[in-house]
Amino acid sequence: MSQHANLRRRLVLGGGAALLSLPLGAAQRVLTPGQATGPFYPVIPPLHKDNDLTQVDGRSARAAGQISDLSGRVTEVDGRPLAGVRVEIWQCDANGRYRHPRDRQAADEDPNFQGFGHTVTDEEGRYRFRTIRPVPYPGRTPHIHAAVFPPNDTPFVTQIYVAGEPLNEDDMLFRQVPEHLRPLLLADFQPVEDPVAELAASFDFVLSPSLAGLFGPPPG
């Protein structure tokens, strides 16, 4: 278990009722911080509706970059799993280019990278994606955008950052997160023995539908 997962485990409280009785600052320490959606959420639903961003239908080659498995759980703040919940991720390709009409960089688009994927959590709240280790985008540190869609609630949106990435300290959006909460947005990408993936990382989403309005992403 990574140091960030250990931190999460130490922060999670015993129950939702206890959370509601805490000061606002204490509650924030156990919930995944929200962040802005950003300008590159897909305009049109992609044709590729799966959780493997490294392969595109009709193409035999895999995406450029370090193939990585990203997995974790979606839970309530008291640890109860959120089953059957849609999870989405989107990010730029290994060239720093998003699959989006508003990204007009000169960099070539990687035709083998899907750019967006989704999955649904299992009965234990688990999810899994195959993607690439995120790379810098002009003006941004490496990151993966993520959205979770709890039932009968507004979507929760955040960004996942790479643990140990030097560019994190200069990233405006990462620095907007209070320093003591930043570890909750980090994922360790570590080498693994796998026939396809070079790296693997774990990231848990800890949500509280009863307090969703307090911890949504900032405007913009």
GROMACS .gro file of C-alpha atoms in nm:
model
  220
    1MET     CA    1   0.000   0.000   0.000
    2SER     CA    2   0.142   0.342  -0.100
    3GLN     CA    3   0.209   0.619   0.151
    4HIS     CA    4  -0.085   0.809   0.001
    5ALA     CA    5  -0.319   0.515   0.050
    6ASN     CA    6  -0.195   0.487   0.408
    7LEU     CA    7  -0.267   0.856   0.460
    8ARG     CA    8  -0.619   0.807   0.324
    9ARG     CA    9  -0.676   0.513   0.557
   10ARG     CA   10  -0.564   0.716   0.859
   11LEU     CA   11  -0.791   1.006   0.765
   12VAL     CA   12  -1.115   0.816   0.701
   13LEU     CA   13  -1.347   0.832   1.001
   14GLY     CA   14  -1.573   0.571   1.152
   15GLY     CA   15  -1.904   0.692   1.011
   16GLY     CA   16  -2.101   0.956   0.827
   17ALA     CA   17  -2.281   1.070   1.143
   18ALA     CA   18  -1.947   1.145   1.305
   19LEU     CA   19  -1.843   1.345   1.001
   20LEU     CA   20  -2.149   1.567   1.019
   21SER     CA   21  -2.061   1.661   1.376
   22LEU     CA   22  -1.709   1.773   1.285
   23PRO     CA   23  -1.595   2.125   1.197
   24LEU     CA   24  -1.582   2.193   0.824
   25GLY     CA   25  -1.202   2.176   0.813
   26ALA     CA   26  -1.196   1.830   0.972
   27ALA     CA   27  -1.454   1.700   0.725
   28GLN     CA   28  -1.248   1.827   0.433
   29ARG     CA   29  -0.949   1.623   0.551
   30VAL     CA   30  -1.121   1.294   0.471
   31LEU     CA   31  -1.298   1.372   0.143
   32THR     CA   32  -1.132   1.374  -0.197
   33PRO     CA   33  -1.088   1.740  -0.295
   34GLY     CA   34  -1.283   1.849  -0.602
   35GLN     CA   35  -1.130   2.040  -0.892
   36ALA     CA   36  -1.247   2.211  -1.210
   37THR     CA   37  -1.357   2.006  -1.511
   38GLY     CA   38  -1.125   2.195  -1.745
   39PRO     CA   39  -1.185   2.289  -2.109
   40PHE     CA   40  -1.134   1.949  -2.272
   41TYR     CA   41  -1.419   1.730  -2.153
   42PRO     CA   42  -1.551   1.552  -2.466
   43VAL     CA   43  -1.796   1.761  -2.669
   44ILE     CA   44  -1.940   1.454  -2.839
   45PRO     CA   45  -1.956   1.115  -2.663
   46PRO     CA   46  -1.664   0.908  -2.797
   47LEU     CA   47  -1.731   0.600  -3.008
   48HIS     CA   48  -1.493   0.397  -2.792
   49LYS     CA   49  -1.692   0.319  -2.479
   50ASP     CA   50  -1.454   0.120  -2.262
   51ASN     CA   51  -1.191   0.150  -1.990
   52ASP     CA   52  -0.882   0.090  -2.209
   53LEU     CA   53  -0.758   0.422  -2.345
   54THR     CA   54  -0.448   0.266  -2.503
   55GLN     CA   55  -0.622   0.094  -2.794
   56VAL     CA   56  -0.855   0.230  -3.059
   57ASP     CA   57  -1.098   0.010  -3.250
   58GLY     CA   58  -0.964  -0.081  -3.592
   59ARG     CA   59  -0.600  -0.007  -3.503
   60SER     CA   60  -0.348  -0.271  -3.399
   61ALA     CA   61  -0.088  -0.048  -3.234
   62ARG     CA   62  -0.108   0.069  -2.875
   63ALA     CA   63  -0.081   0.428  -2.762
   64ALA     CA   64   0.256   0.595  -2.723
   65GLY     CA   65   0.376   0.659  -2.370
   66GLN     CA   66   0.415   0.448  -2.059
   67ILE     CA   67   0.118   0.211  -2.048
   68SER     CA   68  -0.026   0.221  -1.696
   69ASP     CA   69  -0.303   0.060  -1.498
   70LEU     CA   70  -0.501   0.297  -1.277
   71SER     CA   71  -0.734   0.138  -1.025
   72GLY     CA   72  -0.894   0.199  -0.689
   73ARG     CA   73  -1.225   0.225  -0.510
   74VAL     CA   74  -1.516   0.467  -0.482
   75THR     CA   75  -1.651   0.478  -0.128
   76GLU     CA   76  -1.863   0.680   0.110
   77VAL     CA   77  -1.668   0.864   0.377
   78ASP     CA   78  -1.752   0.586   0.624
   79GLY     CA   79  -1.590   0.328   0.396
   80ARG     CA   80  -1.905   0.183   0.241
   81PRO     CA   81  -1.846   0.101  -0.127
   82LEU     CA   82  -2.042   0.282  -0.397
   83ALA     CA   83  -2.134   0.003  -0.638
   84GLY     CA   84  -2.260   0.050  -0.993
   85VAL     CA   85  -2.122   0.404  -1.015
   86ARG     CA   86  -1.994   0.543  -1.344
   87VAL     CA   87  -1.632   0.664  -1.340
   88GLU     CA   88  -1.478   0.860  -1.628
   89ILE     CA   89  -1.124   0.975  -1.701
   90TRP     CA   90  -0.979   1.192  -1.978
   91GLN     CA   91  -0.628   1.321  -2.043
   92CYS     CA   92  -0.386   1.434  -2.312
   93ASP     CA   93  -0.184   1.184  -2.514
   94ALA     CA   94   0.192   1.129  -2.493
   95ASN     CA   95   0.242   1.430  -2.723
   96GLY     CA   96   0.054   1.658  -2.482
   97ARG     CA   97  -0.249   1.678  -2.712
   98TYR     CA   98  -0.614   1.634  -2.612
   99ARG     CA   99  -0.871   1.475  -2.842
  100HIS     CA  100  -1.080   1.788  -2.842
  101PRO     CA  101  -1.156   2.054  -3.107
  102ARG     CA  102  -1.047   2.333  -2.872
  103ASP     CA  103  -0.696   2.192  -2.840
  104ARG     CA  104  -0.525   2.351  -3.140
  105GLN     CA  105  -0.164   2.285  -3.055
  106ALA     CA  106   0.081   2.208  -3.333
  107ALA     CA  107   0.165   1.873  -3.173
  108ASP     CA  108   0.047   1.568  -3.365
  109GLU     CA  109  -0.242   1.374  -3.218
  110ASP     CA  110  -0.165   1.014  -3.126
  111PRO     CA  111  -0.417   0.816  -3.336
  112ASN     CA  112  -0.377   0.515  -3.104
  113PHE     CA  113  -0.481   0.694  -2.786
  114GLN     CA  114  -0.848   0.707  -2.701
  115GLY     CA  115  -0.821   1.011  -2.475
  116PHE     CA  116  -1.135   0.927  -2.275
  117GLY     CA  117  -1.269   0.618  -2.104
  118HIS     CA  118  -1.534   0.507  -1.861
  119THR     CA  119  -1.622   0.211  -1.644
  120VAL     CA  120  -1.866   0.115  -1.369
  121THR     CA  121  -1.766   0.016  -1.016
  122ASP     CA  122  -1.823  -0.340  -0.900
  123GLU     CA  123  -2.000  -0.448  -0.581
  124GLU     CA  124  -1.693  -0.351  -0.376
  125GLY     CA  125  -1.670  -0.007  -0.535
  126ARG     CA  126  -1.367  -0.102  -0.742
  127TYR     CA  127  -1.277   0.047  -1.080
  128ARG     CA  128  -0.989   0.000  -1.325
  129PHE     CA  129  -0.851   0.180  -1.630
  130ARG     CA  130  -0.567   0.108  -1.868
  131THR     CA  131  -0.414   0.435  -1.983
  132ILE     CA  132  -0.075   0.607  -1.998
  133ARG     CA  133   0.123   0.780  -1.726
  134PRO     CA  134   0.014   1.142  -1.772
  135VAL     CA  135   0.257   1.384  -1.933
  136PRO     CA  136   0.283   1.763  -1.907
  137TYR     CA  137   0.041   1.979  -2.101
  138PRO     CA  138   0.161   2.334  -2.182
  139GLY     CA  139   0.134   2.524  -1.856
  140ARG     CA  140   0.023   2.220  -1.654
  141THR     CA  141   0.185   1.943  -1.456
  142PRO     CA  142   0.098   1.584  -1.561
  143HIS     CA  143  -0.258   1.503  -1.455
  144ILE     CA  144  -0.563   1.291  -1.530
  145HIS     CA  145  -0.913   1.438  -1.516
  146ALA     CA  146  -1.171   1.220  -1.343
  147ALA     CA  147  -1.545   1.232  -1.283
  148VAL     CA  148  -1.762   1.011  -1.063
  149PHE     CA  149  -2.141   0.999  -1.104
  150PRO     CA  150  -2.307   0.899  -0.774
  151PRO     CA  151  -2.673   0.802  -0.809
  152ASN     CA  152  -2.920   1.087  -0.756
  153ASP     CA  153  -2.639   1.335  -0.707
  154THR     CA  154  -2.431   1.584  -0.901
  155PRO     CA  155  -2.113   1.450  -1.066
  156PHE     CA  156  -1.797   1.476  -0.861
  157VAL     CA  157  -1.498   1.605  -1.063
  158THR     CA  158  -1.132   1.616  -0.969
  159GLN     CA  159  -0.781   1.574  -1.110
  160ILE     CA  160  -0.527   1.302  -1.030
  161TYR     CA  161  -0.162   1.406  -1.007
  162VAL     CA  162   0.162   1.207  -1.016
  163ALA     CA  163   0.338   1.162  -0.683
  164GLY     CA  164   0.692   1.297  -0.688
  165GLU     CA  165   0.642   1.500  -1.007
  166PRO     CA  166   0.860   1.816  -0.976
  167LEU     CA  167   0.617   2.021  -1.189
  168ASN     CA  168   0.345   1.984  -0.926
  169GLU     CA  169   0.490   2.266  -0.718
  170ASP     CA  170   0.452   2.514  -1.005
  171ASP     CA  171   0.105   2.406  -1.113
  172MET     CA  172  -0.157   2.670  -1.041
  173LEU     CA  173  -0.452   2.431  -0.993
  174PHE     CA  174  -0.256   2.189  -0.776
  175ARG     CA  175  -0.135   2.475  -0.558
  176GLN     CA  176  -0.493   2.597  -0.512
  177VAL     CA  177  -0.556   2.285  -0.303
  178PRO     CA  178  -0.466   2.338   0.064
  179GLU     CA  179  -0.123   2.190   0.125
  180HIS     CA  180  -0.243   1.933   0.379
  181LEU     CA  181  -0.498   1.800   0.127
  182ARG     CA  182  -0.266   1.772  -0.174
  183PRO     CA  183  -0.155   1.415  -0.090
  184LEU     CA  184  -0.517   1.306  -0.142
  185LEU     CA  185  -0.487   1.394  -0.513
  186LEU     CA  186  -0.160   1.206  -0.572
  187ALA     CA  187  -0.113   0.863  -0.725
  188ASP     CA  188   0.212   0.664  -0.719
  189PHE     CA  189   0.297   0.523  -1.062
  190GLN     CA  190   0.522   0.226  -0.987
  191PRO     CA  191   0.682  -0.033  -1.218
  192VAL     CA  192   0.496  -0.365  -1.242
  193GLU     CA  193   0.554  -0.703  -1.403
  194ASP     CA  194   0.279  -0.717  -1.663
  195PRO     CA  195   0.283  -0.822  -2.030
  196VAL     CA  196   0.137  -0.485  -2.134
  197ALA     CA  197   0.148  -0.227  -1.855
  198GLU     CA  198   0.478  -0.075  -1.745
  199LEU     CA  199   0.334   0.101  -1.443
  200ALA     CA  200   0.042   0.079  -1.201
  201ALA     CA  201  -0.113   0.332  -0.966
  202SER     CA  202  -0.394   0.333  -0.713
  203PHE     CA  203  -0.636   0.618  -0.643
  204ASP     CA  204  -0.943   0.608  -0.420
  205PHE     CA  205  -1.238   0.846  -0.443
  206VAL     CA  206  -1.390   0.916  -0.101
  207LEU     CA  207  -1.724   1.092  -0.138
  208SER     CA  208  -2.010   1.200   0.081
  209PRO     CA  209  -2.336   1.261  -0.107
  210SER     CA  210  -2.485   1.425   0.203
  211LEU     CA  211  -2.213   1.692   0.186
  212ALA     CA  212  -2.163   1.704  -0.192
  213GLY     CA  213  -2.248   2.072  -0.220
  214LEU     CA  214  -1.970   2.167   0.021
  215PHE     CA  215  -1.687   2.000  -0.165
  216GLY     CA  216  -1.765   2.043  -0.533
  217PRO     CA  217  -1.506   2.179  -0.777
  218PRO     CA  218  -1.437   2.551  -0.779
  219PRO     CA  219  -1.589   2.762  -1.059
  220GLY     CA  220  -1.409   2.769  -1.393
   0.00000   0.00000   0.00000
